[in-house]
XYZ file of C-alpha atoms in Angstrom:
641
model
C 15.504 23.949 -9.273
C 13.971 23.613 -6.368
C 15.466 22.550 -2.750
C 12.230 19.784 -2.942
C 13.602 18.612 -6.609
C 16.947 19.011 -5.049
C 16.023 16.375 -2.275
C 14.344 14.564 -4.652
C 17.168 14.269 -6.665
C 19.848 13.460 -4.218
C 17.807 10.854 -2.837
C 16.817 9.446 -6.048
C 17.585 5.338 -7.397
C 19.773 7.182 -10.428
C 21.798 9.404 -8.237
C 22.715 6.568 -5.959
C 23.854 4.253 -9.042
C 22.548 4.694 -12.007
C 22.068 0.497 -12.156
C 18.989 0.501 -10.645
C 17.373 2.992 -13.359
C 18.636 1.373 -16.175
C 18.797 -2.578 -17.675
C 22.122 -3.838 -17.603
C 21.313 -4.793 -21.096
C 21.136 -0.928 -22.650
C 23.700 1.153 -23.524
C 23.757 3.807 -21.343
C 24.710 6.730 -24.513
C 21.222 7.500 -25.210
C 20.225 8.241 -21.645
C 23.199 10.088 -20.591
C 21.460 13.794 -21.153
C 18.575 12.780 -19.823
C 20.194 11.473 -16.542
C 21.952 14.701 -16.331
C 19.118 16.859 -16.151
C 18.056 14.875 -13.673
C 14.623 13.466 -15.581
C 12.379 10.958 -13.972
C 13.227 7.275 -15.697
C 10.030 5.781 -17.631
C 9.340 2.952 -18.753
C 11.536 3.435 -21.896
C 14.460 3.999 -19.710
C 13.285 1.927 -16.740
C 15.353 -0.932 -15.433
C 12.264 -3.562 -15.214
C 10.881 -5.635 -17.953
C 8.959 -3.976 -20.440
C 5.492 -3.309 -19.368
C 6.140 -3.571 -15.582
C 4.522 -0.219 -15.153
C 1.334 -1.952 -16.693
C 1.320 -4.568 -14.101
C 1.697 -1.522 -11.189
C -1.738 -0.709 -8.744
C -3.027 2.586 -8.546
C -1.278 4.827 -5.991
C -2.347 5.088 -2.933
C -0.528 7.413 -0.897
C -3.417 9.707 -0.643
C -6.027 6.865 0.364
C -7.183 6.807 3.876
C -5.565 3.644 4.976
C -2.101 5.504 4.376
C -3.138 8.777 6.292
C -3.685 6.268 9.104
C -0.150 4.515 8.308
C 1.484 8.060 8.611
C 0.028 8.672 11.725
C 1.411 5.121 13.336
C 4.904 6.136 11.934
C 5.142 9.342 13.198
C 4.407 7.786 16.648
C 6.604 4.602 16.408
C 9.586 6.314 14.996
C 9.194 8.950 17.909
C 8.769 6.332 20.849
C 11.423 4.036 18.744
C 14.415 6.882 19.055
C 13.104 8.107 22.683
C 13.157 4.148 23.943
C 17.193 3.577 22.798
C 18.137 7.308 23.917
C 16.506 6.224 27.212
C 18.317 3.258 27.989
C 21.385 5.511 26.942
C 21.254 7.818 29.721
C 23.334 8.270 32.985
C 20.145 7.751 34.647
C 19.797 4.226 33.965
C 20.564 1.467 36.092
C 22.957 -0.441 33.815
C 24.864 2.549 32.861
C 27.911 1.627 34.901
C 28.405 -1.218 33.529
C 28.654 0.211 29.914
C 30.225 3.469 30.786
C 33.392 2.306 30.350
C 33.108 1.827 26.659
C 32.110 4.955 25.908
C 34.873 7.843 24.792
C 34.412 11.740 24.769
C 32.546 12.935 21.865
C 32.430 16.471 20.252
C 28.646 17.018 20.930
C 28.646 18.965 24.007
C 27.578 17.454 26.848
C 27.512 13.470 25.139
C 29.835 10.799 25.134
C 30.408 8.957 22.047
C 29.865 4.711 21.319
C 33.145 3.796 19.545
C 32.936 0.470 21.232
C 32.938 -0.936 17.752
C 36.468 -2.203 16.658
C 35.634 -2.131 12.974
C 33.804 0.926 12.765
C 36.654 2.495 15.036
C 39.324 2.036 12.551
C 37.226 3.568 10.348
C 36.012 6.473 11.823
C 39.283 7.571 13.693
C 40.996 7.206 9.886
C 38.411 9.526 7.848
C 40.838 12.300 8.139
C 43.421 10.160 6.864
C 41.490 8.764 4.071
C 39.986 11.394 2.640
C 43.651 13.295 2.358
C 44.351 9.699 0.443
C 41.971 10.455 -1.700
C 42.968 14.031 -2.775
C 46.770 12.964 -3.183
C 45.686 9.985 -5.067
C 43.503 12.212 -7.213
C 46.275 15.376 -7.646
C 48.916 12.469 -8.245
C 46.238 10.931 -11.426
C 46.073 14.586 -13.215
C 49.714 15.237 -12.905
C 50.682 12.169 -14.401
C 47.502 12.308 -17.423
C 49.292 16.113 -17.592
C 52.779 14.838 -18.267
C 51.909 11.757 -20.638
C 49.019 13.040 -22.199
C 45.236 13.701 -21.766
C 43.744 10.856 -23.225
C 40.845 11.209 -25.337
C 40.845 14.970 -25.478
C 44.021 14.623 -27.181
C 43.386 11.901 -29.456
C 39.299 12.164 -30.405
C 39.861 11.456 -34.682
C 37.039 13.514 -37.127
C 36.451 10.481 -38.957
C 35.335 8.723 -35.850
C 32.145 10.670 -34.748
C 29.916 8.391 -37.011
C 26.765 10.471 -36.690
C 26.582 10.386 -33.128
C 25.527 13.611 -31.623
C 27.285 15.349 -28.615
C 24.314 16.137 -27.045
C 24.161 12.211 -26.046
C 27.541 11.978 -24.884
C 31.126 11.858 -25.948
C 31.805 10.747 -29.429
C 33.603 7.728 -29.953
C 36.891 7.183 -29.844
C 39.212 5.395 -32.248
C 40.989 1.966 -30.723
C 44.518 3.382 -30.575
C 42.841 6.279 -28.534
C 41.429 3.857 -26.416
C 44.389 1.829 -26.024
C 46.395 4.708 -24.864
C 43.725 5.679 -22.346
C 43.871 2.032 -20.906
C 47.834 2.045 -20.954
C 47.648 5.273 -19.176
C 45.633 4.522 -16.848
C 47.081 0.973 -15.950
C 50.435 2.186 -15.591
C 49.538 4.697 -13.042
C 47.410 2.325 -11.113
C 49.877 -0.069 -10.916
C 52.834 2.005 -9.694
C 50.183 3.810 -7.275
C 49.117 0.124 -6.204
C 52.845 -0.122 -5.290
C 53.562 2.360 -3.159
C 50.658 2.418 -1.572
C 50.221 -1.126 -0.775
C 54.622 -0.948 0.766
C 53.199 2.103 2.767
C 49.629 0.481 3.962
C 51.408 -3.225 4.927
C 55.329 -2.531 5.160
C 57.309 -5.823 4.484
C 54.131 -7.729 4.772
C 53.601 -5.761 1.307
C 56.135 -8.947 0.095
C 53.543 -11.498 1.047
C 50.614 -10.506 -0.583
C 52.714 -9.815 -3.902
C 54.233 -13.836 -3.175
C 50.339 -14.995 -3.060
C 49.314 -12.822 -6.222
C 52.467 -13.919 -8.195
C 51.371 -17.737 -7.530
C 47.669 -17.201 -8.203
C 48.453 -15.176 -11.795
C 50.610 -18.425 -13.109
C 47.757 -20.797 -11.763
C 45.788 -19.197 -14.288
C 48.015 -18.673 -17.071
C 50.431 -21.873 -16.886
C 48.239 -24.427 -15.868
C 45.969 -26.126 -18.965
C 42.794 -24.991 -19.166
C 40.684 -27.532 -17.704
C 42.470 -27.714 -14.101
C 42.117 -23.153 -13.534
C 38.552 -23.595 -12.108
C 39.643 -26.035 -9.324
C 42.911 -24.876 -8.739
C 41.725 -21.431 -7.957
C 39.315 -22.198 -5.655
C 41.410 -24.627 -4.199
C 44.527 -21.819 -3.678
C 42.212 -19.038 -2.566
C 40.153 -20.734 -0.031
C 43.491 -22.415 1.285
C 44.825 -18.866 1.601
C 42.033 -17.800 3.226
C 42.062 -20.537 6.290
C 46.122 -20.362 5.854
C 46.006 -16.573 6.802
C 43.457 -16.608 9.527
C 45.359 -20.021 11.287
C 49.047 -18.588 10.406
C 47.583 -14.764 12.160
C 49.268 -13.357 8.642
C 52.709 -15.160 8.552
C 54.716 -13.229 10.828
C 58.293 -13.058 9.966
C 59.505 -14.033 13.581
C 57.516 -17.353 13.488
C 59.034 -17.929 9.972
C 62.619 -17.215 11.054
C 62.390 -19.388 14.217
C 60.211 -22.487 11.954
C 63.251 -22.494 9.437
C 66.331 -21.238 11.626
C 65.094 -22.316 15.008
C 68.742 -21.767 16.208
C 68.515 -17.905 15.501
C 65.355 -17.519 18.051
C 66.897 -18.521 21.323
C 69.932 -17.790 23.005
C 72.248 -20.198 24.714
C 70.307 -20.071 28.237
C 67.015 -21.219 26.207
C 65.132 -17.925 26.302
C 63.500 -16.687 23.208
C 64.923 -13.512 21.538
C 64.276 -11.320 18.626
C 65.472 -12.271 15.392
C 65.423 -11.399 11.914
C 62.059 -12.170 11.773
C 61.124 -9.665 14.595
C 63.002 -6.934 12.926
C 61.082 -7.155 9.795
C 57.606 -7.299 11.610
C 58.351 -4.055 13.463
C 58.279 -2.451 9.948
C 54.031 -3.621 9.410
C 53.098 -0.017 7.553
C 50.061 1.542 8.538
C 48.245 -1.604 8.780
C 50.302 -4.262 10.064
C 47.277 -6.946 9.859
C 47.033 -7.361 5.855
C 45.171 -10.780 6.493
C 42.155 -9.340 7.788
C 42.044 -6.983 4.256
C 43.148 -9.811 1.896
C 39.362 -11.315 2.116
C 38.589 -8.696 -0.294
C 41.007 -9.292 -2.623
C 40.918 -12.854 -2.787
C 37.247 -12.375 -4.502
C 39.493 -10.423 -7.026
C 42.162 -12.968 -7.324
C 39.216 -15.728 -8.080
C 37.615 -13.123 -10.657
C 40.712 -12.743 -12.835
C 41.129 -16.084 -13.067
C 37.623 -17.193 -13.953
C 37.692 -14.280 -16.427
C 40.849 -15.064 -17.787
C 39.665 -19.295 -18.106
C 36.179 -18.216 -19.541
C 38.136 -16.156 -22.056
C 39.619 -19.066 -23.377
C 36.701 -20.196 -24.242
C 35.362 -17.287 -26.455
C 36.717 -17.736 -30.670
C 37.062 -13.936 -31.975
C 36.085 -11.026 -30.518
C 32.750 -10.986 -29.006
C 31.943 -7.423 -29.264
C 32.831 -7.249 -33.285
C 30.610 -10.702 -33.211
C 27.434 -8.929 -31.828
C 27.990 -6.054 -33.821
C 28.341 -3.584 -30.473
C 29.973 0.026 -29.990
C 32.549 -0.723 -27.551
C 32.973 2.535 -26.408
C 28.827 2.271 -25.654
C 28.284 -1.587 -23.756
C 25.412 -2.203 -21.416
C 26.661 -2.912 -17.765
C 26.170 -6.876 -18.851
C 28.289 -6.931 -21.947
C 30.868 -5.341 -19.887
C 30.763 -8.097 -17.600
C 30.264 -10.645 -19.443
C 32.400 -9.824 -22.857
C 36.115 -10.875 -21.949
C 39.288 -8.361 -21.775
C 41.511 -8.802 -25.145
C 44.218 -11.952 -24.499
C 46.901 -9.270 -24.255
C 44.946 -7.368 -21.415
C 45.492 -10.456 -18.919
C 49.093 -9.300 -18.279
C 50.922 -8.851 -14.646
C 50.336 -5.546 -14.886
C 47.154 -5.206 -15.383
C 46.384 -7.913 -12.729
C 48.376 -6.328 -10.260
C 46.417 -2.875 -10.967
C 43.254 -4.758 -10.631
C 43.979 -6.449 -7.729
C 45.227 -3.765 -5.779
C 43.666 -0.623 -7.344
C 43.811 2.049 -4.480
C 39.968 3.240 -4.020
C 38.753 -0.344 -4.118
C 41.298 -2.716 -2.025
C 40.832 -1.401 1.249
C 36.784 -2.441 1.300
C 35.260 -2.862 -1.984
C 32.795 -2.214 -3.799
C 33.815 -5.334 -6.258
C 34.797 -5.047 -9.351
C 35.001 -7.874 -11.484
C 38.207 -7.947 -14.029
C 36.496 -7.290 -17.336
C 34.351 -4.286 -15.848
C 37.498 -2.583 -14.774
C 39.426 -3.330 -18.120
C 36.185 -2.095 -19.931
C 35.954 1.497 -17.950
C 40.137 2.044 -18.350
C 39.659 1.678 -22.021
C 36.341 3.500 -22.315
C 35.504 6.025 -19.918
C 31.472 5.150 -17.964
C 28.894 7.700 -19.225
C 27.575 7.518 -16.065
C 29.588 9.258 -14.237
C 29.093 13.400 -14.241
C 30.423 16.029 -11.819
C 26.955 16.917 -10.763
C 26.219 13.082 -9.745
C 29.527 12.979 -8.134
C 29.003 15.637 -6.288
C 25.484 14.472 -5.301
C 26.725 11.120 -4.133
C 29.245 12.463 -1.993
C 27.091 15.051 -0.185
C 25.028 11.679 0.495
C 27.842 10.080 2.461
C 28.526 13.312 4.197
C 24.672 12.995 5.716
C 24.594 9.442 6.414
C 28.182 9.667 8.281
C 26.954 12.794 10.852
C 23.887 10.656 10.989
C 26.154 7.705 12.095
C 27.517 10.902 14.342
C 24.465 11.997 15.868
C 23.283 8.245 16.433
C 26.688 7.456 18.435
C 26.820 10.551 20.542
C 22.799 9.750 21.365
C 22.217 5.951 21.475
C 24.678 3.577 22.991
C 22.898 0.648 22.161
C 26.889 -1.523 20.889
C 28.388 -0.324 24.275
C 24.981 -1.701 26.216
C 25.375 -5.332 24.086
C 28.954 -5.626 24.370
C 28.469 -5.356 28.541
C 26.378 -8.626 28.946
C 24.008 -6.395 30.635
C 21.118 -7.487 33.036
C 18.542 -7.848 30.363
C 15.612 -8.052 32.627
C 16.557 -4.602 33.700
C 14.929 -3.470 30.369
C 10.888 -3.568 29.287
C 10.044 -5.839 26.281
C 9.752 -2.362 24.041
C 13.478 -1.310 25.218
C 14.899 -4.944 24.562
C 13.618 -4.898 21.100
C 15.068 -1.161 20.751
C 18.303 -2.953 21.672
C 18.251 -5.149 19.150
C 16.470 -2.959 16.264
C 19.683 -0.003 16.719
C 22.458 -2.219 16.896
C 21.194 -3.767 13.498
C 21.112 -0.168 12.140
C 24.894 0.722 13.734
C 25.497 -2.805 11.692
C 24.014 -1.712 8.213
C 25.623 2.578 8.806
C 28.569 1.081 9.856
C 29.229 -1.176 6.122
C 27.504 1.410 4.403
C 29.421 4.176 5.055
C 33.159 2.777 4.222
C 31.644 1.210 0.599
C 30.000 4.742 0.174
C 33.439 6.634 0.662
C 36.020 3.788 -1.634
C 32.767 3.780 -3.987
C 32.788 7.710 -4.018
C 36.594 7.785 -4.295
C 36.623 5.693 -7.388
C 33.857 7.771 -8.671
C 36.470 10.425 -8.585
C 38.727 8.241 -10.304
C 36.380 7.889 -12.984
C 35.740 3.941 -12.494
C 31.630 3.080 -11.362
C 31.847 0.143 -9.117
C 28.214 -1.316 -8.305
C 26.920 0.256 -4.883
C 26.858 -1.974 -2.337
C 23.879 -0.859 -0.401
C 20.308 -0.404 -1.975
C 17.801 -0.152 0.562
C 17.835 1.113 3.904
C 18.016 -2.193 6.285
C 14.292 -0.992 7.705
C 12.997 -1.017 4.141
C 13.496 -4.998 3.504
C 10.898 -7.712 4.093
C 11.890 -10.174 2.042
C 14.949 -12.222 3.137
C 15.856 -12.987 -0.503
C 15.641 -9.880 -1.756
C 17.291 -8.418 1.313
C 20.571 -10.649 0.503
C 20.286 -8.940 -3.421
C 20.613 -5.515 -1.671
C 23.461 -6.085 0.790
C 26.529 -5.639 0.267
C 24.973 -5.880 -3.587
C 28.762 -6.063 -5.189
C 29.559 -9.292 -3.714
C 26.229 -10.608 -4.056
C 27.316 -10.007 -7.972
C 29.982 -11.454 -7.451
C 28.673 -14.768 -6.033
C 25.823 -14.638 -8.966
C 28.813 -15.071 -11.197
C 31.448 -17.199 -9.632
C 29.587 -19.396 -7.887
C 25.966 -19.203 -8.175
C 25.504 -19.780 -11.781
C 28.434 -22.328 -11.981
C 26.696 -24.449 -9.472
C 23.541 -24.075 -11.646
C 21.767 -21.648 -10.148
C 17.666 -22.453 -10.026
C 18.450 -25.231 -12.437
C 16.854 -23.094 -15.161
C 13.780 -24.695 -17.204
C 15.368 -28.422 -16.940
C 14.695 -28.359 -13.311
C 11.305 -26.675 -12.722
C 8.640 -26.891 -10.098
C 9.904 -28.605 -6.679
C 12.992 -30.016 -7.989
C 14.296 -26.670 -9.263
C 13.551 -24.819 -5.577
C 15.334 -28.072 -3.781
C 18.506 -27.370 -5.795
C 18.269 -23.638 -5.002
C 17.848 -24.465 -1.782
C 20.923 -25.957 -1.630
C 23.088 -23.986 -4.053
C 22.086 -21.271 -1.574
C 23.154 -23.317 1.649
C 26.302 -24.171 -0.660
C 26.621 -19.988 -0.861
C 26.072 -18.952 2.406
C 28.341 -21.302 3.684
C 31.242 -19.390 1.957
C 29.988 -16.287 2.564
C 30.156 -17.077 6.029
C 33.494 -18.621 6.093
C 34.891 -15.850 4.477
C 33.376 -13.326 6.497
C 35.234 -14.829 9.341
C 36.239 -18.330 10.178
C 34.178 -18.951 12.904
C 30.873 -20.558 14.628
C 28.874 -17.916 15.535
C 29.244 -16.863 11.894
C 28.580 -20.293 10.474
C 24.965 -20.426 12.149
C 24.460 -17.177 10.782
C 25.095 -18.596 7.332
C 23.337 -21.473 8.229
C 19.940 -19.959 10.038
C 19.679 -17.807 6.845
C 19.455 -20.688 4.566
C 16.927 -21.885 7.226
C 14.875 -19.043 7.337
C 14.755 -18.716 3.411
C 12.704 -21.664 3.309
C 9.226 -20.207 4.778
C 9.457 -17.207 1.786
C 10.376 -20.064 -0.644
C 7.233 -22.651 0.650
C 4.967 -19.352 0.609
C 5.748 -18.656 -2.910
C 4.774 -22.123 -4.342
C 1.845 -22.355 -2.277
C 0.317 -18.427 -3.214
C 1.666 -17.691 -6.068
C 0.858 -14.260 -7.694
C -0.409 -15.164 -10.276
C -3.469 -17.221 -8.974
C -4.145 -14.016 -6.965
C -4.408 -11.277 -9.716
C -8.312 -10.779 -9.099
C -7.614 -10.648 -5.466
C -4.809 -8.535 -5.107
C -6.112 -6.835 -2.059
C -6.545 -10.010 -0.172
C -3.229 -11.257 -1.211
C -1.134 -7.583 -0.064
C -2.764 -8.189 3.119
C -1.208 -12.082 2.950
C 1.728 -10.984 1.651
C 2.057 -8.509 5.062
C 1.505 -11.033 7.169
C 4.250 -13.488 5.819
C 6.452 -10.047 5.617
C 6.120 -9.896 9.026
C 7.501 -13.063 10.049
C 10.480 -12.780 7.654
C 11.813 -9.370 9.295
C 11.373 -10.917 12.586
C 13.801 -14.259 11.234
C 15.965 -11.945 9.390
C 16.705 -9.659 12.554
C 16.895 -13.159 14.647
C 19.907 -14.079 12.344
C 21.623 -10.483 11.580
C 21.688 -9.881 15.405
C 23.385 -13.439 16.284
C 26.082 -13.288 12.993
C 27.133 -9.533 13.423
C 25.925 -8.418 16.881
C 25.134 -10.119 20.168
C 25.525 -13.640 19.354
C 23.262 -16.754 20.030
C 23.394 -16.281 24.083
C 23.008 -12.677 23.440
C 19.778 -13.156 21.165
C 18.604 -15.691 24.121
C 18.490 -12.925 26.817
C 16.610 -10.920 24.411
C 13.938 -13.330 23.296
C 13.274 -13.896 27.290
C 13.216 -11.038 27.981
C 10.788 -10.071 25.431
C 8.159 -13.207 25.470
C 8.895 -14.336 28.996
C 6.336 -12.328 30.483
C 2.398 -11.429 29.711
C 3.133 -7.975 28.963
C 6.047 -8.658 25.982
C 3.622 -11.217 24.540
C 1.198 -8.035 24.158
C 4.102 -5.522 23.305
C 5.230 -8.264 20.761
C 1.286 -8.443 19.366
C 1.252 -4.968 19.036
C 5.450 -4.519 17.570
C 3.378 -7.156 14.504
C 0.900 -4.865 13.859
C 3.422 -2.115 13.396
C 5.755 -4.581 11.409
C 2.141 -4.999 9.317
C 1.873 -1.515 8.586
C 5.641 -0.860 7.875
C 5.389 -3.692 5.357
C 2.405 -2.118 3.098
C 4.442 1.048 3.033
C 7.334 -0.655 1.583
C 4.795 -2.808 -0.752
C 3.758 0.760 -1.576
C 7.261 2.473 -2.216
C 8.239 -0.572 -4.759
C 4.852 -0.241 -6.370
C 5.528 3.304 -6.935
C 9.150 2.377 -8.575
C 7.513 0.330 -10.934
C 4.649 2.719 -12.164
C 8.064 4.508 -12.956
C 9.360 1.736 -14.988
C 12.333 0.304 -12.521
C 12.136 -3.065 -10.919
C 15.157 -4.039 -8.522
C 14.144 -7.173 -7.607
C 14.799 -6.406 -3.718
């Protein structure tokens, strides 16, 4: 092989998750050697509907309209990185007033951005983490040494049914399975322990309180009061932490023995309470983690109430290989009745690679993979995926040490110190800082549980500069919990309204199932305003895509499908401009902050030319992407983002 068809290959859709190369409706058995060596999917192994390669334009990276294209983006992406590595330097004028949040880095000569809270906490725990990962993965093999190794030690002659081991293991026997699950449980729960006393301390007693009361909703309450009592407990829990700051023990001791907080002269003192919040583990503020595993909390219970629902076993019923299920069946088919026990909600709740950030999991995924091991995941794609997050985090590295565009935001700077051109650079960076700065703790827990042997969904698809379409975009980001919404919410509301509710009717009630969404999304995200209008604005700025569709569809345009790219590049246009518009006030600089940078950037002849020309560029980076997607598809795989 090649270092090209290496590249290729570590950069490929199936090395990133092998999802987006094949329908959640196949089995993944019979592609499992072909994956390995690395082959290019086709339309028989394709993700996208059958015939989507049909429906693909002729390629035209070698036409002369591209050459052109390549020569813009050489000499945007150059004048791009120089513009933010300008305003960076000690030369500039508003460098004092940034300075300060800037720390010594370990490029020579550079100082490093870790102005970011968030992406601090992160970054100064790596080390920490990733020895996490290798006790957690020494402590697994020890313990499948001492009890057993699973499969190897319990694979049956009598239950290879014809299936070759060229396409995978052969399948194992239900006992065999069982014991896998049962080993595996057991050793995620009493790792979930530990590690959970040692991450929160005492507080460790409060989140095991709120699990213990969530589990009986769903198993002692009748069926037809689990839906509403779930989301009713959860989303109480999720105000009740963020008002209550994570129940401190002091403020409990003095609300029920006020007596025991002050002394006789009136002053406030410590008390039992303060005592036990001196012991807070390595991460004293649970509350701001829990968000995470509430979306678990709300998935076990749907899981377990849609279960209820389901006479027999649905795999037997469809006649399936459960040791072989499509991503969807694994979904969608529920656990066994004895598999919603404590224990196993307690190791799916709290399972070590995936409660610190995600990727999400739902229940009956995570049940499925225990009992039957993913064919998807191989050493060599493993090893692959990891030596991806190793580049993308000394990219995040290199960007840091080079381009201090969080420190400059987080200064209220002069903006009319800056050009139009260095305003927008602002504002383009610190959304890239944003999307590094998610992707690269999901890539790590995602790549630890790889290890583990479970395949959570990956979280990130595109890169944020290859989305121009604000619904798609929100399919791509942060992709597990937009799976997760799909399922627990989305649908439940009723989606699109399906065929009963076509034509205007049907986008009116997606318009406001998905203002019904975002709302939540941005509530639990963070109870606050700023975050709100971000949920808001993107319902907002949905609407243009959705009014576009209806009134070109692309149908009508199949004889003019040069006319309508050149449409469809024009409306693309305006939708990265709205989508930046409402990243950059939810996660970034805020409405005020997005103020000074629209003045600055219109508020003067010159920006309304620079902004002109920033379109055309936007124009050009949009047929590239409408290029890239086309190209997935003449390979059979349609993500739908």
């Amino acid at each position: 092989m090649s270092w090209l068809d290496y590249l290729r290959r570590l950069y490929s859709l199936d090395t990133l998750d092998t999802r987006f190369t094949t329908s959640s409706t196949v089995p993944p058995r019979p592609l499992a050697s072909q994956r390995e060596d690395g082959a290019k999917p086709g339309n028989a192994t394709g993700k996208g509907p059958k015939g989507i390669g049909d429906n693909a334009s002729p390629s035209r990276w070698n036409t002369t309209e591209f050459y052109v294209y390549y020569v813009v983006f050489v000499t945007c992406v150059f004048l791009m990185f120089n513009a933010a590595i300008g305003v960076s330097q000690e030369s500039h004028p508003n460098y004092p007033k940034f300075s300060h949040l800037l720390s010594p880095g370990w490029i020579p000569g550079r100082k490093v951005d870790n102005s970011d809270a968030q992406y601090s906490t992160f970054r100064e725990n790596i080390p920490h983490l990733f020895l996490a990962l290798i006790i957690h993965s020494l402590l697994r093999r020890v313990y499948v040494w001492c009890t057993g190794n699973g499969f190897s030690s319990a694979y049956s002659p009598l239950v290879q049914d014809g299936n070759d081991r060229a396409n995978g293991p052969v399948s194992p026997t239900a006992t065999a399975a069982d014991k896998r699950l049962n080993q595996r449980v057991s050793f995620d729960f009493a790792f979930a322990l530990i590690f959970i006393c040692a991450l929160h301390g005492f507080s460790a007693f409060k989140i095991f309180f709120i699990l213990y009361i969530n589990y009986n909703l769903a198993i002692r309450l009748p069926k037809q009061y689990i839906p509403v009592a779930t989301w009713t407990f959860n989303t109480s829990i999720l105000f009740a932490n963020e008002l209550c700051k994570g129940y401190h023990f002091a403020a409990v001791a003095e609300f029920l023995m006020p007596w025991s907080a002050t002394s006789a002269s009136g002053a406030a003192e410590p008390n039992w309470g303060t005592w036990l919040d001196s012991y807070g583990g390595l991460n004293p503020r649970w509350e701001i983690l829990f968000n995470i595993t509430a979306l678990r909390l709300v998935s076990f219970n749907l899981d377990y109430y849609w279960s209820l629902g389901m006479r027999g076993n649905a795999i037997e019923k469809k006649q399936l290989d459960p040791s072989n299920l499509s991503e969807r069946d694994r979904v969608s088919s529920p656990a066994k009745p004895h598999d919603y026990s404590f224990r196993n909600y307690i190791a799916y709740t709290l399972y070590a690679p995936l409660y610190l950030a995600g990727p999400i999991l739902t229940f009956n995924d995570y049940i499925s993979q225990l009992r039957y091991p993913a064919f998807s995941i191989t050493p060599s794609r493993t090893i692959l995926y990891g030596i991806r997050f190793l580049v993308t985090l000394i990219t995040m590295e290199v960007m840091l040490h080079y381009i201090y565009v969080v420190a400059i935001s987080g200064s209220h700077p002069e903006w009319e110190v800056y050009t139009p051109f260095q305003l927008s650079m602002l504002g383009y960076f610190n959304l890239h800082i944003i999307w590094l700065k998610l992707l690269l703790p999901w890539r790590f827990f995602r790549f630890w549980s790889l290890i583990d042997g479970v395949d959570p969904p990956e979280n990130m698809v595109r890169c944020m500069s290859n989305n121009y379409s604000a619904l798609a975009f929100w399919r791509g980001w942060h992709r597990s919990f937009n799976r997760w919404i799909v399922r627990y919410i989305y649908i439940p509301l009723g989606g699109s309204g399906g065929p009963n509710t076509p034509g205007f009717w049907g986008t009116i009630r997606t318009i406001a199932n998905f203002l019904a969404v975002f709302t939540f999304v941005a509530l639990w995200h963070d109870i606050n305003l700023r975050l709100l209008m971000w949920g808001w604005l993107i319902t907002l700025f949905v609407l243009p895509e959705v009014v576009a569709g209806l009134l070109f569809p692309r149908r009508k345009w199949s004889k003019h499908r040069e006319a309508y790219r050149v449409i469809c590049g024009i409306g693309a246009v305006g939708n990265i401009l709205m989508m930046m518009a409402a990243n950059l006030v939810g996660f970034a600089v805020g409405l005020d902050g997005l103020k000074g940078l629209v003045n600055g950037i219109v508020g003067s002849f010159s920006g309304l030319v620079f902004l002109a020309t920033a379109c055309g560029a936007l124009f050009i980076g949009t047929q590239v992407m409408f290029e890239a997607r086309e190209r997935e598809m003449r390979q059979g795989i349609w993500l739908k983002c």
